[in-house]
Tab-separated table of C-alpha atoms and ligand atoms in Angstrom:
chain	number	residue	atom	x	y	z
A	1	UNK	CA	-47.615	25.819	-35.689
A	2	UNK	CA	-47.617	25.755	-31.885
A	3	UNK	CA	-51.092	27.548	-30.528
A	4	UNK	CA	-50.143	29.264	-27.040
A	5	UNK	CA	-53.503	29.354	-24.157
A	6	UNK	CA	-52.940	33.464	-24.470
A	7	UNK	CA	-50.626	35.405	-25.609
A	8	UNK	CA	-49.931	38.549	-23.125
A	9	UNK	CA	-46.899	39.953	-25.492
A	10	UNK	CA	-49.037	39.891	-28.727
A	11	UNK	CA	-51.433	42.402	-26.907
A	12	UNK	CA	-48.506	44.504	-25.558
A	13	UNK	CA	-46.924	44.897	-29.001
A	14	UNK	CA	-50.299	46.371	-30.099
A	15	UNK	CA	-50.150	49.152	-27.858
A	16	UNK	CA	-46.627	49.369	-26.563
A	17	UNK	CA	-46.398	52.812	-27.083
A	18	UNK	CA	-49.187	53.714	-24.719
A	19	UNK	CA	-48.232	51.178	-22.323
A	20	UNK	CA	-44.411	52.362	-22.186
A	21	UNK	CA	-45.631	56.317	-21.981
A	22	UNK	CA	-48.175	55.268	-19.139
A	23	UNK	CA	-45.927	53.620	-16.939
A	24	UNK	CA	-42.804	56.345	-17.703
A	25	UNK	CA	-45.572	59.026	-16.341
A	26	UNK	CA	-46.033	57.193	-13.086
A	27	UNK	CA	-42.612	57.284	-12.494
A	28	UNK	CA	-41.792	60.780	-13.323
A	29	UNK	CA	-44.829	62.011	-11.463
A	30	UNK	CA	-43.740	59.709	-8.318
A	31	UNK	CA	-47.043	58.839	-8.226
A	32	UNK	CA	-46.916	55.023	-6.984
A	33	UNK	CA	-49.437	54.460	-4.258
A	34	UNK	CA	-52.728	56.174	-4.736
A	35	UNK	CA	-53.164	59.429	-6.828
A	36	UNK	CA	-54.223	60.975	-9.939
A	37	UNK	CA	-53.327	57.874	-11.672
A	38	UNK	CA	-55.699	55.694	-9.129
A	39	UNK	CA	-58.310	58.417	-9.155
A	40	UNK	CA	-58.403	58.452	-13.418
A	41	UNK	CA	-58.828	54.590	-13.342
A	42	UNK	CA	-61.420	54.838	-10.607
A	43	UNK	CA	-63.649	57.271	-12.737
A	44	UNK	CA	-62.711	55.894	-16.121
A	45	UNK	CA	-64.315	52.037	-15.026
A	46	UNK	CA	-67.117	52.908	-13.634
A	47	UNK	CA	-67.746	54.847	-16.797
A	48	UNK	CA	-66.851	51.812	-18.519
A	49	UNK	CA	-69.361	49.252	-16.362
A	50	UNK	CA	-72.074	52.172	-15.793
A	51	UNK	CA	-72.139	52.019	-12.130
A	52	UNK	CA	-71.469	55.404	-9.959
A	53	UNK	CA	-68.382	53.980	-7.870
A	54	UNK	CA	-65.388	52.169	-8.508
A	55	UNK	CA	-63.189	51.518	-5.249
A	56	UNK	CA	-59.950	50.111	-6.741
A	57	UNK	CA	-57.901	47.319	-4.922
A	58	UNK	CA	-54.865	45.202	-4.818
A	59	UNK	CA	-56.752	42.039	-6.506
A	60	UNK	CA	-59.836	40.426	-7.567
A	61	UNK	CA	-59.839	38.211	-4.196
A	62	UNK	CA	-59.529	41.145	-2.028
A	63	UNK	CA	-62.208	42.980	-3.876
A	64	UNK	CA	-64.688	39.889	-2.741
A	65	UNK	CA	-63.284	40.228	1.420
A	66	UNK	CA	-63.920	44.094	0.798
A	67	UNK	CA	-67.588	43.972	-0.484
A	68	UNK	CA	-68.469	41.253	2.362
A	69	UNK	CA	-66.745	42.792	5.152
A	70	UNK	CA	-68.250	45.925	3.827
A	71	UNK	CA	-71.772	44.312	3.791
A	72	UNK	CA	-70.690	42.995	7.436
A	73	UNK	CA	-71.298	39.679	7.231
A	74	UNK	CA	-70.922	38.272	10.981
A	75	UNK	CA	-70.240	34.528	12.160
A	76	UNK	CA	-73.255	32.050	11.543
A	77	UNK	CA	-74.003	33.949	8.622
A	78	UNK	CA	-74.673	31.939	5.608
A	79	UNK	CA	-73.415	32.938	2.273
A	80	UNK	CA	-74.259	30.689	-0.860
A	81	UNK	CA	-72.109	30.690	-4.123
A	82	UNK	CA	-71.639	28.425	-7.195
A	83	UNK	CA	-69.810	24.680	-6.547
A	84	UNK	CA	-67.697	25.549	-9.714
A	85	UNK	CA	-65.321	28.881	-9.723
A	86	UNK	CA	-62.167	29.820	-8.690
A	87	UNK	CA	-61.341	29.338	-4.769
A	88	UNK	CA	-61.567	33.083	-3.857
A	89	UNK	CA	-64.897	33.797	-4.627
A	90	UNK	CA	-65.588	30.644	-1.528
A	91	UNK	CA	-62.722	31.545	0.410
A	92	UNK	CA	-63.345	34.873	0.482
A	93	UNK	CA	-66.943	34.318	2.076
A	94	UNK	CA	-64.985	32.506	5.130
A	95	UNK	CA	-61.791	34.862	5.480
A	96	UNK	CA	-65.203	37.584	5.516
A	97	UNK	CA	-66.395	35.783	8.998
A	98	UNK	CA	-69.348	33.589	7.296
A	99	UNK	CA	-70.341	30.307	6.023
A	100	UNK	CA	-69.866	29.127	2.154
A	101	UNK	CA	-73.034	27.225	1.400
A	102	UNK	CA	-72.285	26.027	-2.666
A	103	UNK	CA	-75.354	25.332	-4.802
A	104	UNK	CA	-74.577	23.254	-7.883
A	105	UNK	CA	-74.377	24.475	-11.761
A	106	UNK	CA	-77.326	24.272	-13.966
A	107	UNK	CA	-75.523	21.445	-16.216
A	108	UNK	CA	-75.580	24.028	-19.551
A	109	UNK	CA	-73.301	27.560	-18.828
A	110	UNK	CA	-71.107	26.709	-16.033
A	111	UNK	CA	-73.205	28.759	-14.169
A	112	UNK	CA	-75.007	28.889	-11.153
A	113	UNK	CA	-78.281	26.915	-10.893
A	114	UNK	CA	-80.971	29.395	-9.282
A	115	UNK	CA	-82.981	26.179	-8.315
A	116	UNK	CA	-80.081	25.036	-6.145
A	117	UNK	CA	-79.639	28.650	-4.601
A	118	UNK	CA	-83.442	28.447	-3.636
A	119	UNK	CA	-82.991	24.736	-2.293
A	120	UNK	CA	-79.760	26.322	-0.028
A	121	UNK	CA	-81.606	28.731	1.659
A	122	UNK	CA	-81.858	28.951	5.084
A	123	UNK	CA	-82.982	31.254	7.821
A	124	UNK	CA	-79.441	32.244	8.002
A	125	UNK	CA	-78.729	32.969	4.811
A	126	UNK	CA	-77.413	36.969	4.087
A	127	UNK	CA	-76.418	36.594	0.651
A	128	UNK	CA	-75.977	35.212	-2.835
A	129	UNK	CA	-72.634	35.079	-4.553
A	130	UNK	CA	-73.078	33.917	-8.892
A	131	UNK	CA	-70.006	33.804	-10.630
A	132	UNK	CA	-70.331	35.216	-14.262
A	133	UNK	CA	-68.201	31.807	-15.327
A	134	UNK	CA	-65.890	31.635	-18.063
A	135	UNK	CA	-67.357	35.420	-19.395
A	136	UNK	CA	-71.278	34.210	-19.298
A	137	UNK	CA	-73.734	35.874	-16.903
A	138	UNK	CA	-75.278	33.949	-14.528
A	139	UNK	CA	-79.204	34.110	-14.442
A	140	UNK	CA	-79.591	37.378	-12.747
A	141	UNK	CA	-83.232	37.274	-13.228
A	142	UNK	CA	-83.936	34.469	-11.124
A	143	UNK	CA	-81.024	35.412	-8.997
A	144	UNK	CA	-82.185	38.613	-8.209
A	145	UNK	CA	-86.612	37.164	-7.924
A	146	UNK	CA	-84.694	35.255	-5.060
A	147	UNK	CA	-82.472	37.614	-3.251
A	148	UNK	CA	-85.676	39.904	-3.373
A	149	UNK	CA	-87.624	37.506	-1.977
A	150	UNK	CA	-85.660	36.363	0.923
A	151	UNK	CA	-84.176	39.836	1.646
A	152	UNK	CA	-80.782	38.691	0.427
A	153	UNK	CA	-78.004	41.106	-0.916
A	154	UNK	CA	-76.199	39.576	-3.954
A	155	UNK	CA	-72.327	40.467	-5.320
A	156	UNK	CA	-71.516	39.356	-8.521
A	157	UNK	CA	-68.187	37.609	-9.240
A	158	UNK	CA	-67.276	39.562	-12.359
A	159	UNK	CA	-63.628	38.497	-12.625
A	160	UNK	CA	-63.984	36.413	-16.157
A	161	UNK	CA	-66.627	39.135	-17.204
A	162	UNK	CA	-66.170	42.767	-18.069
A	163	UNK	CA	-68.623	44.460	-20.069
A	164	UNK	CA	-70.751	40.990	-20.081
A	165	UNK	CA	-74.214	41.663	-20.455
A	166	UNK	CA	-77.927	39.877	-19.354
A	167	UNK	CA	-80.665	41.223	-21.214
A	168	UNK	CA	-78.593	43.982	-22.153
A	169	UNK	CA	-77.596	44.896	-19.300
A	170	UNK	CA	-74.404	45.253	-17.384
A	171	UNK	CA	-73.007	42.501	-15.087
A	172	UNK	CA	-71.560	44.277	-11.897
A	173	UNK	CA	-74.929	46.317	-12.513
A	174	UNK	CA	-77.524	44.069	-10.638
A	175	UNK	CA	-76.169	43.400	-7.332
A	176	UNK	CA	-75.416	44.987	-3.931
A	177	UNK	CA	-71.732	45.687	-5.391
A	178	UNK	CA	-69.881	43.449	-8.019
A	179	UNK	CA	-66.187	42.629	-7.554
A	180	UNK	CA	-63.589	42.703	-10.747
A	181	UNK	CA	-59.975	41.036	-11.105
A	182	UNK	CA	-57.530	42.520	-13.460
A	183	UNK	CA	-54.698	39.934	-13.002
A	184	UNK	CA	-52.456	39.944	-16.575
A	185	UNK	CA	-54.680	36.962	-17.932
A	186	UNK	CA	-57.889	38.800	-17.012
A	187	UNK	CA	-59.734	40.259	-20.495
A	188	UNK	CA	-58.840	43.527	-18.756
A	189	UNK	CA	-55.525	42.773	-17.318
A	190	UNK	CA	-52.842	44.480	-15.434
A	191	UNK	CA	-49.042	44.179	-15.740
A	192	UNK	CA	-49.009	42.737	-12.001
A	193	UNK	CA	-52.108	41.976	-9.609
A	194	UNK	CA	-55.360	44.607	-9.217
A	195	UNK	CA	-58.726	44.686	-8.508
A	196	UNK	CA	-61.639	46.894	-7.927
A	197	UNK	CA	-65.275	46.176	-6.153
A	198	UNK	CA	-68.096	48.173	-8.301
A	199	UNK	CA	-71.552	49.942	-6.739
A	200	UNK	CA	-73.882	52.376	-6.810
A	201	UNK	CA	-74.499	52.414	-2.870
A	202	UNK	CA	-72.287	55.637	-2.181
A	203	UNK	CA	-72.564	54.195	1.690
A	204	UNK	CA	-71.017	51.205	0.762
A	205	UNK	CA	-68.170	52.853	-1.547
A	206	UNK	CA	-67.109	54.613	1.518
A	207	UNK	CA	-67.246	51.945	3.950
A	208	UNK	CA	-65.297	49.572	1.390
A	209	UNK	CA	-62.497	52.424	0.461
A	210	UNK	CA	-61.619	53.039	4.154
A	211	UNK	CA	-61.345	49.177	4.764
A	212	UNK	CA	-59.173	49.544	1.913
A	213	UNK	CA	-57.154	51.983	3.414
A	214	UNK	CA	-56.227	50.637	7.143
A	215	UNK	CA	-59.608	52.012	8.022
A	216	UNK	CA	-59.910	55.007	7.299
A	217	UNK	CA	-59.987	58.087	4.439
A	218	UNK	CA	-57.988	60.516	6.253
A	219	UNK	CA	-53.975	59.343	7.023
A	220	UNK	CA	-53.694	58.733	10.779
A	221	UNK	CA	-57.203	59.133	10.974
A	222	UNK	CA	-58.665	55.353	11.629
A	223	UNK	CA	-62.585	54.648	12.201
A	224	UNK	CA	-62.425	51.184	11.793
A	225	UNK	CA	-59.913	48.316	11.710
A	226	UNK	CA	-59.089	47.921	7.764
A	227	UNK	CA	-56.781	46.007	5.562
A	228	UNK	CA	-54.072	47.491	3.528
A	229	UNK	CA	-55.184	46.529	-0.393
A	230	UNK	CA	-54.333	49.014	-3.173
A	231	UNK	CA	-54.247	49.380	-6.267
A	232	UNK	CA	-50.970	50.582	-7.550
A	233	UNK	CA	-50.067	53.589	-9.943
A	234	UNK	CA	-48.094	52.081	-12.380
A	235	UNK	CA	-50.954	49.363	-12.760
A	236	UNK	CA	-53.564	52.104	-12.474
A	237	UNK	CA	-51.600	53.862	-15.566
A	238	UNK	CA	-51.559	50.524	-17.262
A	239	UNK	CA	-55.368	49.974	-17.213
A	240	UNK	CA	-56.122	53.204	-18.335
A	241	UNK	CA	-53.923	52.715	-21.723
A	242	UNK	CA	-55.870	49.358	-22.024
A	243	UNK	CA	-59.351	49.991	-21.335
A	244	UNK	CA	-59.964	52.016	-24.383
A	245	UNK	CA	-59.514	48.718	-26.268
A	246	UNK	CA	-61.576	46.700	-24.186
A	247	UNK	CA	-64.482	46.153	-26.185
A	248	UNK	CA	-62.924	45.919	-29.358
A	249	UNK	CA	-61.002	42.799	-27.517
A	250	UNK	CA	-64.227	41.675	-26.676
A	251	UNK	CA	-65.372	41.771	-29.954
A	252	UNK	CA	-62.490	39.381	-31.190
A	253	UNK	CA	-62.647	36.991	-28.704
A	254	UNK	CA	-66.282	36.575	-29.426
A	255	UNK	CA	-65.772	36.609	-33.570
A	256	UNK	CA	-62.878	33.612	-32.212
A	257	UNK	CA	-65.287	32.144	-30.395
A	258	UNK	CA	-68.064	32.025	-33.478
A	259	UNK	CA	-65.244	30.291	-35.006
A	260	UNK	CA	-64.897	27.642	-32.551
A	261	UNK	CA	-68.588	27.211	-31.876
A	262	UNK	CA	-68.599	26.664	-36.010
A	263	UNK	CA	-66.147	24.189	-36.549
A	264	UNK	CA	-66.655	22.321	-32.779
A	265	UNK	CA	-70.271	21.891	-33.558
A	266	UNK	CA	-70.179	19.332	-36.465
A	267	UNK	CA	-67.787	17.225	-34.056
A	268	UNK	CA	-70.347	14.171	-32.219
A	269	UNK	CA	-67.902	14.180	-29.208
A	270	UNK	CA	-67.458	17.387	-28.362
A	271	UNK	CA	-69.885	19.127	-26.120
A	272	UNK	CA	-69.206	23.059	-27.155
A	273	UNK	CA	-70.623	25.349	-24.056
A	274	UNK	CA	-74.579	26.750	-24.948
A	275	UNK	CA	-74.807	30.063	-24.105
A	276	UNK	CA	-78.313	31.096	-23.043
A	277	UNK	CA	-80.103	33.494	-25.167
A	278	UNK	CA	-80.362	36.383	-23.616
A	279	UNK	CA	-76.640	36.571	-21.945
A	280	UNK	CA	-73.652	38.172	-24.449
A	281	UNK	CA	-70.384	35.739	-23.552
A	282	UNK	CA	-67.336	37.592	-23.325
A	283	UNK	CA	-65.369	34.404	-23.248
A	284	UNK	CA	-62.730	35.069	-20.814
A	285	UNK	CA	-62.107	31.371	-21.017
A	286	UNK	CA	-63.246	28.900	-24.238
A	287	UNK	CA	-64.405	25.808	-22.235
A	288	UNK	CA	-65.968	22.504	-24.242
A	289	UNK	CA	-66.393	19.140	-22.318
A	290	UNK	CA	-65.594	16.292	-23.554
A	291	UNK	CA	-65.768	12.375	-22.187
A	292	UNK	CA	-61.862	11.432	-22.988
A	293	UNK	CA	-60.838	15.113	-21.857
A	294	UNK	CA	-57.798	14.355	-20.651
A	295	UNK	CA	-56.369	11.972	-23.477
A	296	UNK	CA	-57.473	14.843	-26.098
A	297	UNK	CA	-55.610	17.289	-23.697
A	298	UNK	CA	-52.556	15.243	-24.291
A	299	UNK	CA	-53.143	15.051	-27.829
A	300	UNK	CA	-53.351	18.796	-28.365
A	301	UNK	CA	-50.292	19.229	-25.789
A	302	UNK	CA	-48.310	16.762	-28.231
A	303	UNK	CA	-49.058	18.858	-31.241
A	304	UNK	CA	-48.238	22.657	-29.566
A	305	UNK	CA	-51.832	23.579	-28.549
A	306	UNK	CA	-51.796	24.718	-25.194
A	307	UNK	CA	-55.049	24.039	-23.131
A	308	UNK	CA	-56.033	24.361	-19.543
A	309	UNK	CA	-58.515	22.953	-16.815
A	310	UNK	CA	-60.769	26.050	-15.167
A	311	UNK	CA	-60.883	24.185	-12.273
A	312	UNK	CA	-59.804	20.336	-12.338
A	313	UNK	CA	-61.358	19.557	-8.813
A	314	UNK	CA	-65.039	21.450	-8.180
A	315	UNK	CA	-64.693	23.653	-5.023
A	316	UNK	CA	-66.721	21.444	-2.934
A	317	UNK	CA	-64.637	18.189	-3.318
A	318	UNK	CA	-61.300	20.568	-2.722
A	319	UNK	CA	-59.018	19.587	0.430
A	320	UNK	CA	-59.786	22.907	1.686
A	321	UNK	CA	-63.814	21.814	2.112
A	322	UNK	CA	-63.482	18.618	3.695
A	323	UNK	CA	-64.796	19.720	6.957
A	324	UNK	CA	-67.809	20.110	4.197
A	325	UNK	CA	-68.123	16.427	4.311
A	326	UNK	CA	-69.735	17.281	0.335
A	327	UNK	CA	-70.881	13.977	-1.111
A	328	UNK	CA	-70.889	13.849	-5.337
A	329	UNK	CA	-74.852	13.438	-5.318
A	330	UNK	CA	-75.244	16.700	-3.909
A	331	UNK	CA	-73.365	18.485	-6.813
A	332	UNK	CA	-73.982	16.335	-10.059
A	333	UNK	CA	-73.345	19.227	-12.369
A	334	UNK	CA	-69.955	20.074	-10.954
A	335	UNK	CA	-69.021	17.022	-10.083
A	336	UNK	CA	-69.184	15.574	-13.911
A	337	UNK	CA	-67.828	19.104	-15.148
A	338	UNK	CA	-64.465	18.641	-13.550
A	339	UNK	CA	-63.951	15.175	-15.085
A	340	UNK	CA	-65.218	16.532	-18.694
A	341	UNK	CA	-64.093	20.367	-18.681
A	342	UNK	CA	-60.913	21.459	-21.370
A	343	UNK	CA	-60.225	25.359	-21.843
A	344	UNK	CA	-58.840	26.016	-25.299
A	345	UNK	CA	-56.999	28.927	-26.730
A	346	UNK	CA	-58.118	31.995	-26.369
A	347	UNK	CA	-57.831	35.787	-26.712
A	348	UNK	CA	-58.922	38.889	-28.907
A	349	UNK	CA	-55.152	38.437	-31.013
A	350	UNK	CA	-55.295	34.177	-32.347
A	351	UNK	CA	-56.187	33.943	-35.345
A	352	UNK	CA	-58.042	32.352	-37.524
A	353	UNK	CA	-55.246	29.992	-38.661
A	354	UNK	CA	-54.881	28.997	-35.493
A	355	UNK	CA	-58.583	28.383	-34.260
A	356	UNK	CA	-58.473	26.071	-37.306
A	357	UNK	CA	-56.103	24.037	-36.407
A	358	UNK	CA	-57.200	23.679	-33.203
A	359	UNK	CA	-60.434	22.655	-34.829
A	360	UNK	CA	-58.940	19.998	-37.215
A	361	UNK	CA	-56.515	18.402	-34.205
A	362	UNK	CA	-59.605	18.037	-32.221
A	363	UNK	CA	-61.862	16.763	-35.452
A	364	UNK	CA	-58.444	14.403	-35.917
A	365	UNK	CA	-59.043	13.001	-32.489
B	1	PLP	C1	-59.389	35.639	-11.013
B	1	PLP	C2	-60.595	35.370	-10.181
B	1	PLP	C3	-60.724	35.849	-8.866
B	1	PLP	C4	-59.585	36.440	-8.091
B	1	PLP	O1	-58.926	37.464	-8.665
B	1	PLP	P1	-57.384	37.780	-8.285
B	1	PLP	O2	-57.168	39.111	-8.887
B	1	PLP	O3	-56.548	36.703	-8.893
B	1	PLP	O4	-57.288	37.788	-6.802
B	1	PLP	C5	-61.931	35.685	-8.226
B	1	PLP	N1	-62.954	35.046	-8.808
B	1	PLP	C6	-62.856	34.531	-10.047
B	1	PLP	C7	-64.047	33.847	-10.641
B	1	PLP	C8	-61.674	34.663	-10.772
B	1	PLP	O5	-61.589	34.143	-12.007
């Protein structure tokens, strides 16, 4: 029985009626680009993340160029964020007009190591960018000790994490504003690309909603030089049938992950991700290490399980950071991670069938 990485159609069959009436609205209501469909969304996730604003956007990279342009980052201005994510969250930080300074991983969750933000600080450091990796918070305690204590202002990567929680409360909660993706694979995902940057700073919802819209909230009407990033109707429609169902999805990736966690455990060479005790995983992504990853990937390729490599090169040692001049010693954690890292299967709909054969190829191995 071949195991897919995710299956997007399984979760469409589930609510296909919803899905089908949402988008035939937006089309009968002409309502493409902006309106009552955007606005509904808008309300309906900040409800969902408890924060007063939601400023909706074309995609989760924008989001991050929109919350740093917003805080006005200028050149020399050095932002630090975690040596093992996606590219936007870094890129973004340069495409803003500032400096990416990466601090390594703390060697357990994937994410950020406070010690190494506090070691990157500089007197020209602005701001602190964790990455709630995989779907587990980064330390926002200690992230949030040190942005208080060197007057920084921190936005939270939340693209692998809605409705994650730290301490019980929720990511895209703690920071300055906190930036969400909600491309198809996303555990909130669209039917095409969106995004949205979170806050409770009413100034800052402003200034980031008329970047958003070529400067400015009135049409013709321009205050500032902005971008052109929206969020669509159709995929505004298509978020509002899904959210409802988010944290029921939640729920099942989590019981899927139990499952995993079970079974992986009892295996010697398999190093199953520790999630820190007070942090709830959302598990955007199910990510073990393991020292012959990449024969075991072919072996689970061979038998139909589909696996993946979140990322296979650690954003400091990427082509695009050369000018870096990064040396391995200077990001052990990441460094070893890329080498070691294998995604499995997973989303709210496998089933338990399937986790256990995943389970018994990688036990056969
Ligand atoms: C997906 C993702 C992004 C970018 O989101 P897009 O919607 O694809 O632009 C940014 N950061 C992280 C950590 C992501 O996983």
């Amino acid at each position: 029985m071949p195991v897919p990485f995710a299956d997007l159609q399984l979760q469409y069959e589930t609510i296909k009626s919803d899905i089908d009436r949402a988008i035939a609205s937006v089309i009968r209501d002409n309502a493409f680009i902006r309106g009552p469909y955007v606005d509904a969304f808008e309300r309906e996730f900040a409800a969902a993340v408890d924060v007063k604003h939601c400023v909706s956007c074309a995609n989760g990279t924008d989001a991050l160029y929109l919350a740093m342009a917003a805080l006005k980052v200028e050149p020399g201005d050095e932002v630090i964020t975690t040596a093992h994510s996606w590219i936007s969250t870094s890129a973004m930080i340069t495409h803003a007009g500032a400096t990416v300074v990466f601090a390594d991983t703390d060697g357990t969750t994937f994410t950020i190591d406070p010690a190494a933000v506090e070691a990157a600080i500089t007197p020209r450091t602005v701001g602190i960018i964790p990455v709630h990796l995989y779907g587990q918070p980064a330390d926002m305690d200690a992230i949030m000790a040190i942005a208080r204590k060197h007057k920084l202002w921190v936005v939270e990567d939340c693209a692998q994490a809605h409705l994650a929680r730290f301490k019980g409360q929720q990511v895209g909660t703690f920071g300055a504003a906190a930036t969400y993706s909600f491309y198809p694979g996303k555990n909130l995902g669209a039917m095409g690309d969106a995004g949205a940057v979170v806050t409770n700073d009413s100034a800052l919802a402003e200034h980031m909603t008329m970047l958003a819209r070529h400067g400015g909230l009135v049409k013709h009407q321009h205050q500032i030089e902005g971008i052109n990033s929206r969020l669509d109707g159709m995929q505004a429609a298509i978020l509002s049938a899904k959210l409802p169902h988010l944290a029921a999805w939640t729920k099942a990736r989590q019981d899927a992950a139990k499952v995993y966690d079970a079974g992986l455990n009892q295996i010697e060479d398999v190093l199953v991700s520790a999630t820190a005790p007070d942090r709830s995983h959302v598990y955007h992504l199910y990510t073990i290490r393991h020292a012959r990853r990449d024969a075991l990937a072919a072996h689970l390729n061979s038998k139909g399980v589909q696996t993946a490599i979140n990322y296979p090169t650690a954003l400091p040692f990427l082509p695009a950071y050369a000018r870096l001049e990064h040396r391995v010693e200077q990001f052990p954690n990441a460094h070893r991670d890329q080498g070691q890292i294998l995604s499995l299967p997973m989303y709210a709909e496998i089933t338990t069938k399937q986790l256990d054969e995943v389970i018994e190829l990688i036990r056969g191995f």
